[in-house]
mmCIF file of C-alpha atoms in Angstrom:
data_model
loop_
_atom_site.group_PDB
_atom_site.id
_atom_site.type_symbol
_atom_site.label_atom_id
_atom_site.label_comp_id
_atom_site.label_asym_id
_atom_site.label_seq_id
_atom_site.Cartn_x
_atom_site.Cartn_y
_atom_site.Cartn_z
ATOM 1 C CA MET A 17 331.069 139.905 147.192
ATOM 2 C CA GLN A 18 331.234 136.351 148.344
ATOM 3 C CA PHE A 19 328.213 134.080 149.382
ATOM 4 C CA ALA A 20 328.282 131.151 150.877
ATOM 5 C CA SER A 21 325.747 129.125 148.758
ATOM 6 C CA LYS A 22 323.348 130.288 145.635
ATOM 7 C CA GLU A 23 320.397 130.587 148.359
ATOM 8 C CA GLU A 24 322.635 133.018 150.280
ATOM 9 C CA GLU A 25 323.313 135.008 147.037
ATOM 10 C CA ARG A 26 319.981 135.397 145.760
ATOM 11 C CA TYR A 27 318.366 136.266 149.226
ATOM 12 C CA TYR A 28 320.937 138.932 149.457
ATOM 13 C CA TYR A 29 320.025 140.341 145.984
ATOM 14 C CA GLU A 30 315.961 139.912 146.311
ATOM 15 C CA GLN A 31 316.002 141.304 149.634
ATOM 16 C CA VAL A 32 318.835 143.382 150.720
ATOM 17 C CA ALA A 33 320.593 145.046 148.028
ATOM 18 C CA SER A 34 319.198 147.963 146.355
ATOM 19 C CA GLN A 35 317.119 147.683 142.792
ATOM 20 C CA LYS A 36 319.996 148.955 140.645
ATOM 21 C CA GLU A 37 322.091 145.893 142.429
ATOM 22 C CA PHE A 38 319.699 143.334 142.070
ATOM 23 C CA LEU A 39 319.111 144.664 138.290
ATOM 24 C CA THR A 40 322.779 143.950 137.327
ATOM 25 C CA TRP A 41 322.745 140.655 139.081
ATOM 26 C CA TYR A 42 319.501 139.403 137.396
ATOM 27 C CA LYS A 43 320.725 140.116 133.913
ATOM 28 C CA ARG A 44 323.636 138.611 134.487
ATOM 29 C CA GLN A 45 322.579 135.508 136.301
ATOM 30 C CA ASP A 46 319.053 134.820 136.032
ATOM 31 C CA LEU A 47 317.923 136.450 133.023
ATOM 32 C CA PRO A 48 319.816 134.052 130.567
ATOM 33 C CA ASN A 49 318.245 131.184 131.876
ATOM 34 C CA TYR A 50 314.793 132.602 130.537
ATOM 35 C CA PRO A 51 314.219 131.397 127.026
ATOM 36 C CA LYS A 52 312.750 134.311 125.262
ATOM 37 C CA PRO A 53 309.705 134.473 122.922
ATOM 38 C CA SER A 54 309.763 136.454 119.805
ATOM 39 C CA VAL A 55 306.727 138.739 119.788
ATOM 40 C CA ALA A 56 304.240 139.570 116.761
ATOM 41 C CA VAL A 57 301.367 141.020 115.766
ATOM 42 C CA ASP A 58 298.841 140.125 113.476
ATOM 43 C CA ILE A 59 296.132 142.778 112.193
ATOM 44 C CA ILE A 60 292.637 141.762 111.515
ATOM 45 C CA THR A 61 292.092 144.802 109.432
ATOM 46 C CA LEU A 62 288.103 145.117 108.365
ATOM 47 C CA ARG A 63 285.827 147.268 106.136
ATOM 48 C CA TYR A 64 282.208 147.946 105.068
ATOM 49 C CA ASN A 65 282.628 148.137 101.222
ATOM 50 C CA ARG A 66 279.850 150.266 100.543
ATOM 51 C CA GLU A 67 279.631 149.752 96.959
ATOM 52 C CA LEU A 68 279.670 145.685 97.024
ATOM 53 C CA LYS A 69 277.508 145.703 100.217
ATOM 54 C CA LYS A 70 280.233 143.400 101.638
ATOM 55 C CA VAL A 71 282.108 143.241 105.096
ATOM 56 C CA GLU A 72 285.536 142.498 104.443
ATOM 57 C CA VAL A 73 289.121 141.236 105.443
ATOM 58 C CA LEU A 74 292.407 142.206 104.482
ATOM 59 C CA LEU A 75 294.996 139.790 103.652
ATOM 60 C CA VAL A 76 298.410 139.110 102.165
ATOM 61 C CA GLN A 77 299.522 136.366 100.115
ATOM 62 C CA ARG A 78 302.952 135.514 101.201
ATOM 63 C CA ASN A 79 305.917 135.468 98.704
ATOM 64 C CA LYS A 80 308.339 133.723 100.676
ATOM 65 C CA ASN A 81 308.919 131.152 103.435
ATOM 66 C CA PRO A 82 307.227 129.846 105.415
ATOM 67 C CA TRP A 83 304.024 129.651 104.407
ATOM 68 C CA ARG A 84 305.287 130.898 100.557
ATOM 69 C CA ASN A 85 301.899 131.613 98.548
ATOM 70 C CA LYS A 86 299.836 131.140 101.281
ATOM 71 C CA TRP A 87 297.482 133.930 102.693
ATOM 72 C CA ALA A 88 298.189 135.605 105.959
ATOM 73 C CA LEU A 89 296.911 138.871 108.311
ATOM 74 C CA VAL A 90 299.054 141.756 108.105
ATOM 75 C CA GLY A 91 301.495 142.135 110.668
ATOM 76 C CA GLY A 92 305.164 141.550 111.721
ATOM 77 C CA PHE A 93 307.592 141.322 114.864
ATOM 78 C CA LEU A 94 307.671 144.053 117.177
ATOM 79 C CA GLN A 95 310.809 146.057 117.518
ATOM 80 C CA PRO A 96 313.176 146.480 120.799
ATOM 81 C CA TYR A 97 310.851 148.287 123.238
ATOM 82 C CA GLU A 98 307.853 148.813 120.723
ATOM 83 C CA ASP A 99 304.376 148.159 122.494
ATOM 84 C CA LEU A 100 301.815 146.277 120.500
ATOM 85 C CA LYS A 101 299.706 149.353 119.178
ATOM 86 C CA GLU A 102 302.852 150.957 118.149
ATOM 87 C CA ALA A 103 303.652 148.067 116.264
ATOM 88 C CA GLY A 104 300.174 147.817 114.780
ATOM 89 C CA ILE A 105 300.440 151.026 113.567
ATOM 90 C CA ARG A 106 303.990 151.056 112.040
ATOM 91 C CA LYS A 107 303.203 147.745 110.020
ATOM 92 C CA ILE A 108 300.101 148.784 108.864
ATOM 93 C CA LYS A 109 301.794 152.237 107.743
ATOM 94 C CA GLU A 110 304.443 150.047 106.092
ATOM 95 C CA GLU A 111 302.121 147.713 104.112
ATOM 96 C CA THR A 112 299.369 149.770 103.110
ATOM 97 C CA ASN A 113 300.630 153.129 103.543
ATOM 98 C CA LEU A 114 297.615 153.972 105.823
ATOM 99 C CA ALA A 115 298.065 156.254 108.875
ATOM 100 C CA LEU A 116 295.963 154.814 112.211
ATOM 101 C CA LYS A 117 295.984 155.948 115.608
ATOM 102 C CA LYS A 118 295.970 153.588 118.414
ATOM 103 C CA GLU A 119 292.460 154.344 119.628
ATOM 104 C CA GLN A 120 291.694 152.236 116.384
ATOM 105 C CA PHE A 121 293.384 148.937 117.271
ATOM 106 C CA LYS A 122 291.770 146.566 119.668
ATOM 107 C CA LEU A 123 294.112 144.130 121.777
ATOM 108 C CA LEU A 124 292.721 140.354 122.026
ATOM 109 C CA SER A 125 293.892 137.634 123.399
ATOM 110 C CA PRO A 126 297.557 136.487 122.563
ATOM 111 C CA TRP A 127 298.253 133.291 120.576
ATOM 112 C CA SER A 128 300.526 131.303 122.518
ATOM 113 C CA SER A 129 301.630 127.771 121.134
ATOM 114 C CA PRO A 130 304.936 127.136 121.172
ATOM 115 C CA LYS A 131 304.630 125.140 117.966
ATOM 116 C CA ARG A 132 302.733 127.638 115.687
ATOM 117 C CA ASP A 133 305.682 128.819 114.022
ATOM 118 C CA PRO A 134 308.039 126.892 112.301
ATOM 119 C CA ARG A 135 310.776 129.228 112.652
ATOM 120 C CA GLY A 136 310.629 129.195 116.668
ATOM 121 C CA TRP A 137 308.671 130.280 119.550
ATOM 122 C CA VAL A 138 306.441 133.131 118.494
ATOM 123 C CA ILE A 139 303.465 134.512 120.333
ATOM 124 C CA SER A 140 300.901 136.475 118.215
ATOM 125 C CA CYS A 141 299.194 139.146 119.284
ATOM 126 C CA PRO A 142 296.210 139.817 117.328
ATOM 127 C CA LEU A 143 294.925 143.330 116.729
ATOM 128 C CA LEU A 144 291.453 144.161 115.613
ATOM 129 C CA VAL A 145 291.192 147.281 113.385
ATOM 130 C CA GLU A 146 287.844 148.516 111.926
ATOM 131 C CA LEU A 147 288.340 150.727 109.336
ATOM 132 C CA SER A 148 286.042 153.886 109.197
ATOM 133 C CA PRO A 149 284.723 155.294 105.961
ATOM 134 C CA LYS A 150 287.265 157.750 105.321
ATOM 135 C CA ASP A 151 289.910 155.282 105.729
ATOM 136 C CA GLU A 152 288.484 152.166 104.173
ATOM 137 C CA THR A 153 290.272 152.847 100.454
ATOM 138 C CA VAL A 154 293.922 151.928 101.277
ATOM 139 C CA ASP A 155 296.681 152.342 99.268
ATOM 140 C CA LEU A 156 297.826 148.879 98.840
ATOM 141 C CA SER A 157 301.253 150.215 96.562
ATOM 142 C CA ALA A 158 303.537 150.337 99.271
ATOM 143 C CA GLU A 159 307.080 150.329 97.726
ATOM 144 C CA ALA A 160 308.476 148.639 100.887
ATOM 145 C CA HIS A 161 306.581 145.220 99.966
ATOM 146 C CA LYS A 162 305.658 143.598 96.800
ATOM 147 C CA TYR A 163 303.445 141.161 98.306
ATOM 148 C CA HIS A 164 300.094 140.339 96.658
ATOM 149 C CA TYR A 165 297.122 141.614 98.652
ATOM 150 C CA HIS A 166 293.039 141.331 98.535
ATOM 151 C CA TRP A 167 290.010 142.157 99.762
ATOM 152 C CA TYR A 168 288.044 139.033 100.947
ATOM 153 C CA ALA A 169 284.354 138.742 101.993
ATOM 154 C CA LEU A 170 283.767 137.331 105.015
ATOM 155 C CA ALA A 171 281.636 134.684 102.973
ATOM 156 C CA GLU A 172 284.663 133.650 101.209
ATOM 157 C CA LEU A 173 287.019 132.959 103.574
ATOM 158 C CA SER A 174 286.401 129.074 104.049
ATOM 159 C CA GLU A 175 287.918 128.864 100.803
ATOM 160 C CA VAL A 176 291.168 130.636 101.814
ATOM 161 C CA ASP A 177 294.267 128.838 102.422
ATOM 162 C CA PHE A 178 296.108 130.432 105.578
ATOM 163 C CA ALA A 179 298.982 130.595 106.628
ATOM 164 C CA SER A 180 299.697 128.935 110.183
ATOM 165 C CA ASP A 181 296.804 129.356 112.324
ATOM 166 C CA HIS A 182 295.687 133.033 110.909
ATOM 167 C CA GLY A 183 292.380 131.648 109.612
ATOM 168 C CA GLN A 184 291.723 130.490 113.292
ATOM 169 C CA ILE A 185 292.978 134.027 114.763
ATOM 170 C CA LEU A 186 290.518 135.605 112.310
ATOM 171 C CA SER A 187 287.794 133.388 113.256
ATOM 172 C CA TYR A 188 288.221 134.185 117.036
ATOM 173 C CA ALA A 189 288.459 138.018 116.030
ATOM 174 C CA LEU A 190 285.278 137.836 114.207
ATOM 175 C CA GLU A 191 283.492 135.895 117.238
ATOM 176 C CA THR A 192 285.237 138.306 119.459
ATOM 177 C CA LEU A 193 283.587 141.224 117.798
ATOM 178 C CA THR A 194 279.976 139.352 117.351
ATOM 179 C CA THR A 195 280.338 138.546 121.135
ATOM 180 C CA ARG A 196 280.958 142.376 121.895
ATOM 181 C CA LEU A 197 278.278 143.470 119.739
ATOM 182 C CA GLN A 198 275.574 141.363 121.783
ATOM 183 C CA THR A 199 277.341 142.735 125.016
ATOM 184 C CA GLN A 200 277.969 146.273 124.013
ATOM 185 C CA GLY A 201 275.821 147.184 120.921
ATOM 186 C CA LEU A 202 276.447 148.993 117.940
ATOM 187 C CA SER A 203 279.244 150.782 119.815
ATOM 188 C CA ALA A 204 281.413 147.670 119.675
ATOM 189 C CA MET A 205 281.717 148.648 115.868
ATOM 190 C CA GLU A 206 280.969 152.284 115.514
ATOM 191 C CA GLN A 207 284.204 152.790 113.622
ATOM 192 C CA LEU A 208 283.119 150.181 110.828
ATOM 193 C CA LEU A 209 279.827 151.511 110.687
ATOM 194 C CA GLY A 210 280.326 155.291 110.093
ATOM 195 C CA VAL A 211 277.447 157.035 109.040
ATOM 196 C CA PHE A 212 274.949 154.267 107.225
ATOM 197 C CA THR A 213 271.858 153.336 106.513
ATOM 198 C CA MET A 214 269.162 151.014 107.764
ATOM 199 C CA LYS A 215 270.208 148.421 105.233
ATOM 200 C CA ASP A 216 273.745 148.945 105.632
ATOM 201 C CA LEU A 217 273.287 147.828 108.947
ATOM 202 C CA GLN A 218 271.443 145.407 107.754
ATOM 203 C CA VAL A 219 273.697 143.769 105.510
ATOM 204 C CA ILE A 220 276.628 144.392 108.207
ATOM 205 C CA LEU A 221 274.726 142.312 111.075
ATOM 206 C CA GLU A 222 273.952 139.217 108.694
ATOM 207 C CA GLN A 223 277.460 139.191 107.238
ATOM 208 C CA LEU A 224 278.793 139.209 110.604
ATOM 209 C CA LEU A 225 276.553 137.071 112.596
ATOM 210 C CA ASN A 226 275.628 134.834 109.745
ATOM 211 C CA LYS A 227 271.966 134.737 110.058
ATOM 212 C CA LYS A 228 268.706 136.228 108.470
ATOM 213 C CA ILE A 229 268.371 139.932 109.690
ATOM 214 C CA HIS A 230 264.282 140.803 109.383
ATOM 215 C CA TYR A 231 264.770 144.815 108.342
ATOM 216 C CA SER A 232 261.415 145.362 110.083
ATOM 217 C CA ASN A 233 262.857 145.030 113.340
ATOM 218 C CA LEU A 234 266.104 147.055 113.042
ATOM 219 C CA LYS A 235 264.933 150.284 113.880
ATOM 220 C CA ARG A 236 262.718 149.334 116.718
ATOM 221 C CA THR A 237 265.597 146.884 118.421
ATOM 222 C CA PHE A 238 268.694 149.426 118.039
ATOM 223 C CA GLN A 239 266.516 152.778 118.196
ATOM 224 C CA ASP A 240 268.132 153.614 121.659
ATOM 225 C CA GLN A 241 271.629 153.452 120.307
ATOM 226 C CA LEU A 242 270.693 155.100 116.781
ATOM 227 C CA GLU A 243 270.919 159.550 115.738
ATOM 228 C CA LEU A 244 270.336 160.840 112.693
ATOM 229 C CA ALA A 245 273.459 161.806 110.978
ATOM 230 C CA ALA A 246 274.031 164.122 107.324
ATOM 231 C CA PRO A 247 274.363 161.794 104.250
ATOM 232 C CA PRO A 248 277.992 161.132 102.969
ATOM 233 C CA ARG A 249 278.644 162.689 99.518
ATOM 234 C CA LEU A 250 277.466 160.229 97.538
ATOM 235 C CA LYS A 251 278.983 160.001 94.109
ATOM 236 C CA LYS A 252 275.394 159.256 92.369
ATOM 237 C CA HIS A 253 271.893 158.023 93.976
ATOM 238 C CA VAL A 254 268.772 157.546 91.851
ATOM 239 C CA GLY A 255 265.293 158.628 93.762
ATOM 240 C CA ARG A 256 264.642 159.434 97.475
ATOM 241 C CA THR A 257 267.963 159.721 99.592
ATOM 242 C CA PRO A 258 267.352 157.230 102.565
ATOM 243 C CA ALA A 259 267.921 158.279 105.953
ATOM 244 C CA TYR A 260 271.424 158.028 107.592
ATOM 245 C CA PHE A 261 272.380 157.159 111.014
ATOM 246 C CA LYS A 262 275.319 157.113 113.230
ATOM 247 C CA VAL A 263 275.791 155.481 116.757
ATOM 248 C CA LYS A 264 274.946 157.265 119.529
ATOM 249 C CA LYS A 265 277.486 158.366 121.915
#
């Protein structure tokens, strides 16, 4: 089909032609004119280490460029026509052998600085995952990757040499979690808490909020959000078993 001008051609395909005709034209004519960023997921994986009484985040030490020997969030590039949470499920499974579900991933705002990655234009879409007690023992022996993994306590993160902007992404994710905690209550970290004692709750809040929490105020502050729960199976417990709670639905 011949057109007198580019404007006439565009008008025809956008406002007269069928959608099938438009898409054929668009992929040939317009689509190549738009630079394409790569899209990656970076996964903030949190757990509460009940033995050490610490909130921890999973990091991996890169063994190749870029950022060789620096510490990064678990993640990677999307495959064609894969949605963000599907990519998160795949990368966690590949790198830790942990099988998670879509509802365990919370999508955070993307990081889109065009110079954040020396390989090119890469947009990072952070995903926050709170491991429940049944998931918190992660198998880090996946054969597909020979990276060095480590669970870092929140108090240790200031000493970590991060890859790219991953330290900033992690700080942003923790700030988002604490903001949701203040606006949504304990439901914002229901997975992380699992079944817990009031002492567990005190420790987790102190480490997330980075401030002292008075134990005596906890139950009164959160009493409307708690319900009694059966104690988990304990390896060994000396003395009286404390009361256990879960977040009320």
